[in-house]
Amino acid sequence: MVREMTKTHEELLREAISVYLSSLKYLDNFVSEPANKYGLSFEQYLILHTIAEREHVSLMDIASERNVTRSAISRQIKVLLQHDYIYQKPAESDRRRLYLHLTKDGEQVERKVYSLTTARFDQWITRYGADKVREILDFIKDFSSNEMADFKDSQGDQQ
């Protein structure tokens, strides 16, 4: 059954498409820019940041915390290794478990990208105010939670 959209809903859809075309699709690039300066995606930087903050972290730890596959993180780790930003070292207790560590270059890049990212976020807070930023973040979390649940349900129905 196909329902016709009300005029208000049609206007909102047009406005949503306009916002997507003019803003949202560029948001990822805007957020990623500080990391891009060092040949990294924002996801790769976030892995670098996790390694910087924790003493013993493995590829599996990161995959588990982010609810993604080991291979997804492995691809990101490969880039960090190629840039010589990280290295892997076996755990003392279990030589099969590899812990991730920052190289000197990795430490410098992590600090620089962190500084650029936090400065950019501070500008947002100054421009929009902490309450508005919190409101936007809460909306995005609520939207994601509901829409991802609906998406997963619809994917299950198709199988």
C-alpha positions as YAML, in Angstrom:
chain: A
units: angstrom
residues:
- id: 1
  name: MET
  ca: [0.00, 0.00, 0.00]
- id: 2
  name: VAL
  ca: [1.46, 3.34, -1.07]
- id: 3
  name: ARG
  ca: [0.37, 6.39, 0.85]
- id: 4
  name: GLU
  ca: [0.43, 9.81, -0.66]
- id: 5
  name: MET
  ca: [2.56, 12.31, 1.15]
- id: 6
  name: THR
  ca: [0.96, 15.38, 2.61]
- id: 7
  name: LYS
  ca: [2.12, 18.72, 1.27]
- id: 8
  name: THR
  ca: [4.02, 19.35, 4.51]
- id: 9
  name: HIS
  ca: [5.79, 16.01, 4.28]
- id: 10
  name: GLU
  ca: [6.69, 16.65, 0.64]
- id: 11
  name: GLU
  ca: [8.15, 20.04, 1.60]
- id: 12
  name: LEU
  ca: [10.15, 18.44, 4.42]
- id: 13
  name: LEU
  ca: [11.44, 15.75, 2.06]
- id: 14
  name: ARG
  ca: [12.56, 18.39, -0.46]
- id: 15
  name: GLU
  ca: [14.25, 20.35, 2.33]
- id: 16
  name: ALA
  ca: [15.95, 17.18, 3.67]
- id: 17
  name: ILE
  ca: [17.28, 16.41, 0.19]
- id: 18
  name: SER
  ca: [18.50, 19.99, -0.17]
- id: 19
  name: VAL
  ca: [20.27, 19.84, 3.21]
- id: 20
  name: TYR
  ca: [21.87, 16.54, 2.25]
- id: 21
  name: LEU
  ca: [23.08, 17.87, -1.10]
- id: 22
  name: SER
  ca: [24.38, 21.15, 0.31]
- id: 23
  name: SER
  ca: [25.73, 20.05, 3.69]
- id: 24
  name: LEU
  ca: [25.50, 16.55, 5.09]
- id: 25
  name: LYS
  ca: [27.37, 14.74, 2.34]
- id: 26
  name: TYR
  ca: [30.32, 17.09, 2.97]
- id: 27
  name: LEU
  ca: [30.30, 16.70, 6.75]
- id: 28
  name: ASP
  ca: [32.49, 13.58, 6.63]
- id: 29
  name: ASN
  ca: [35.09, 15.44, 4.55]
- id: 30
  name: PHE
  ca: [34.95, 18.38, 6.96]
- id: 31
  name: VAL
  ca: [35.50, 16.13, 9.99]
- id: 32
  name: SER
  ca: [38.19, 14.08, 8.22]
- id: 33
  name: GLU
  ca: [40.26, 17.02, 7.00]
- id: 34
  name: PRO
  ca: [42.74, 17.19, 9.93]
- id: 35
  name: ALA
  ca: [43.58, 13.48, 9.53]
- id: 36
  name: ASN
  ca: [43.77, 13.74, 5.72]
- id: 37
  name: LYS
  ca: [46.79, 16.04, 6.07]
- id: 38
  name: TYR
  ca: [48.71, 13.00, 7.31]
- id: 39
  name: GLY
  ca: [47.39, 10.48, 4.80]
- id: 40
  name: LEU
  ca: [44.76, 9.08, 7.17]
- id: 41
  name: SER
  ca: [41.02, 8.69, 7.17]
- id: 42
  name: PHE
  ca: [39.20, 9.82, 10.29]
- id: 43
  name: GLU
  ca: [38.60, 6.15, 11.18]
- id: 44
  name: GLN
  ca: [42.34, 5.47, 10.96]
- id: 45
  name: TYR
  ca: [43.03, 8.49, 13.15]
- id: 46
  name: LEU
  ca: [40.51, 7.22, 15.72]
- id: 47
  name: ILE
  ca: [42.41, 3.92, 15.86]
- id: 48
  name: LEU
  ca: [45.66, 5.84, 16.29]
- id: 49
  name: HIS
  ca: [44.02, 7.84, 19.10]
- id: 50
  name: THR
  ca: [42.80, 4.66, 20.82]
- id: 51
  name: ILE
  ca: [46.32, 3.23, 20.72]
- id: 52
  name: ALA
  ca: [47.68, 6.50, 22.16]
- id: 53
  name: GLU
  ca: [45.24, 6.42, 25.06]
- id: 54
  name: ARG
  ca: [45.69, 2.78, 26.07]
- id: 55
  name: GLU
  ca: [48.69, 0.76, 27.09]
- id: 56
  name: HIS
  ca: [47.60, -2.70, 25.93]
- id: 57
  name: VAL
  ca: [45.27, -2.69, 22.96]
- id: 58
  name: SER
  ca: [45.01, -5.24, 20.18]
- id: 59
  name: LEU
  ca: [43.33, -5.30, 16.80]
- id: 60
  name: MET
  ca: [40.65, -7.59, 18.26]
- id: 61
  name: ASP
  ca: [40.00, -5.16, 21.14]
- id: 62
  name: ILE
  ca: [39.35, -2.33, 18.70]
- id: 63
  name: ALA
  ca: [37.15, -4.47, 16.44]
- id: 64
  name: SER
  ca: [35.11, -5.64, 19.42]
- id: 65
  name: GLU
  ca: [34.66, -2.13, 20.86]
- id: 66
  name: ARG
  ca: [33.48, -0.77, 17.50]
- id: 67
  name: ASN
  ca: [31.28, -3.74, 16.65]
- id: 68
  name: VAL
  ca: [33.03, -4.31, 13.33]
- id: 69
  name: THR
  ca: [34.82, -7.27, 11.84]
- id: 70
  name: ARG
  ca: [38.45, -8.07, 12.47]
- id: 71
  name: SER
  ca: [39.14, -7.66, 8.75]
- id: 72
  name: ALA
  ca: [37.64, -4.15, 8.73]
- id: 73
  name: ILE
  ca: [40.07, -3.04, 11.46]
- id: 74
  name: SER
  ca: [42.89, -5.03, 9.88]
- id: 75
  name: ARG
  ca: [42.59, -2.97, 6.68]
- id: 76
  name: GLN
  ca: [42.84, 0.23, 8.72]
- id: 77
  name: ILE
  ca: [45.79, -1.11, 10.74]
- id: 78
  name: LYS
  ca: [47.59, -2.01, 7.51]
- id: 79
  name: VAL
  ca: [47.57, 1.66, 6.44]
- id: 80
  name: LEU
  ca: [48.88, 2.76, 9.85]
- id: 81
  name: LEU
  ca: [51.69, 0.18, 9.58]
- id: 82
  name: GLN
  ca: [52.54, 1.34, 6.03]
- id: 83
  name: HIS
  ca: [52.83, 4.94, 7.24]
- id: 84
  name: ASP
  ca: [55.07, 3.70, 10.08]
- id: 85
  name: TYR
  ca: [52.70, 5.26, 12.62]
- id: 86
  name: ILE
  ca: [52.32, 2.05, 14.62]
- id: 87
  name: TYR
  ca: [54.04, -1.26, 15.26]
- id: 88
  name: GLN
  ca: [52.88, -4.55, 16.69]
- id: 89
  name: LYS
  ca: [54.52, -6.32, 19.60]
- id: 90
  name: PRO
  ca: [53.61, -9.75, 21.01]
- id: 91
  name: ALA
  ca: [52.20, -9.86, 24.54]
- id: 92
  name: GLU
  ca: [54.54, -11.28, 27.16]
- id: 93
  name: SER
  ca: [51.92, -13.76, 28.42]
- id: 94
  name: ASP
  ca: [50.68, -14.93, 25.00]
- id: 95
  name: ARG
  ca: [53.01, -14.46, 22.04]
- id: 96
  name: ARG
  ca: [50.08, -14.97, 19.63]
- id: 97
  name: ARG
  ca: [48.39, -11.80, 20.91]
- id: 98
  name: LEU
  ca: [49.80, -8.68, 19.25]
- id: 99
  name: TYR
  ca: [49.55, -5.34, 21.00]
- id: 100
  name: LEU
  ca: [49.55, -2.13, 18.99]
- id: 101
  name: HIS
  ca: [51.94, 0.71, 19.84]
- id: 102
  name: LEU
  ca: [52.68, 4.12, 18.37]
- id: 103
  name: THR
  ca: [56.00, 4.90, 16.74]
- id: 104
  name: LYS
  ca: [57.57, 8.33, 17.35]
- id: 105
  name: ASP
  ca: [56.02, 9.53, 14.06]
- id: 106
  name: GLY
  ca: [52.69, 8.05, 15.14]
- id: 107
  name: GLU
  ca: [52.84, 9.90, 18.47]
- id: 108
  name: GLN
  ca: [53.52, 13.20, 16.68]
- id: 109
  name: VAL
  ca: [50.77, 12.71, 14.12]
- id: 110
  name: GLU
  ca: [48.26, 11.65, 16.79]
- id: 111
  name: ARG
  ca: [49.03, 14.78, 18.85]
- id: 112
  name: LYS
  ca: [48.80, 17.09, 15.81]
- id: 113
  name: VAL
  ca: [45.52, 15.63, 14.53]
- id: 114
  name: TYR
  ca: [44.08, 15.62, 18.07]
- id: 115
  name: SER
  ca: [45.01, 19.28, 18.42]
- id: 116
  name: LEU
  ca: [43.45, 20.20, 15.05]
- id: 117
  name: THR
  ca: [40.31, 18.17, 15.77]
- id: 118
  name: THR
  ca: [39.76, 19.60, 19.23]
- id: 119
  name: ALA
  ca: [40.38, 23.16, 17.98]
- id: 120
  name: ARG
  ca: [37.77, 22.62, 15.27]
- id: 121
  name: PHE
  ca: [35.27, 21.19, 17.77]
- id: 122
  name: ASP
  ca: [35.96, 24.08, 20.18]
- id: 123
  name: GLN
  ca: [35.04, 26.45, 17.34]
- id: 124
  name: TRP
  ca: [31.73, 24.65, 16.93]
- id: 125
  name: ILE
  ca: [31.01, 24.96, 20.63]
- id: 126
  name: THR
  ca: [31.93, 28.65, 20.60]
- id: 127
  name: ARG
  ca: [29.81, 29.29, 17.51]
- id: 128
  name: TYR
  ca: [26.71, 27.31, 18.51]
- id: 129
  name: GLY
  ca: [26.99, 26.99, 22.29]
- id: 130
  name: ALA
  ca: [27.40, 23.83, 24.36]
- id: 131
  name: ASP
  ca: [23.64, 23.39, 24.80]
- id: 132
  name: LYS
  ca: [22.98, 23.45, 21.03]
- id: 133
  name: VAL
  ca: [25.89, 21.06, 20.37]
- id: 134
  name: ARG
  ca: [24.52, 18.69, 23.04]
- id: 135
  name: GLU
  ca: [21.03, 18.96, 21.51]
- id: 136
  name: ILE
  ca: [22.38, 18.12, 18.03]
- id: 137
  name: LEU
  ca: [24.42, 15.18, 19.33]
- id: 138
  name: ASP
  ca: [21.46, 13.84, 21.30]
- id: 139
  name: PHE
  ca: [19.25, 14.09, 18.20]
- id: 140
  name: ILE
  ca: [21.83, 12.29, 16.04]
- id: 141
  name: LYS
  ca: [22.19, 9.50, 18.62]
- id: 142
  name: ASP
  ca: [18.42, 9.12, 18.88]
- id: 143
  name: PHE
  ca: [17.99, 9.21, 15.10]
- id: 144
  name: SER
  ca: [20.78, 6.66, 14.57]
- id: 145
  name: SER
  ca: [19.51, 4.36, 17.26]
- id: 146
  name: ASN
  ca: [15.97, 4.29, 15.89]
- id: 147
  name: GLU
  ca: [16.80, 4.26, 12.20]
- id: 148
  name: MET
  ca: [19.55, 1.63, 12.52]
- id: 149
  name: ALA
  ca: [17.18, -0.61, 14.46]
- id: 150
  name: ASP
  ca: [14.56, -0.20, 11.72]
- id: 151
  name: PHE
  ca: [17.21, -0.80, 9.03]
- id: 152
  name: LYS
  ca: [18.46, -3.98, 10.72]
- id: 153
  name: ASP
  ca: [14.87, -5.20, 11.11]
- id: 154
  name: SER
  ca: [14.18, -4.59, 7.42]
- id: 155
  name: GLN
  ca: [17.39, -6.41, 6.45]
- id: 156
  name: GLY
  ca: [16.31, -9.39, 8.55]
- id: 157
  name: ASP
  ca: [12.93, -9.43, 6.83]
- id: 158
  name: GLN
  ca: [14.62, -9.68, 3.42]
- id: 159
  name: GLN
  ca: [16.60, -12.78, 4.34]
...
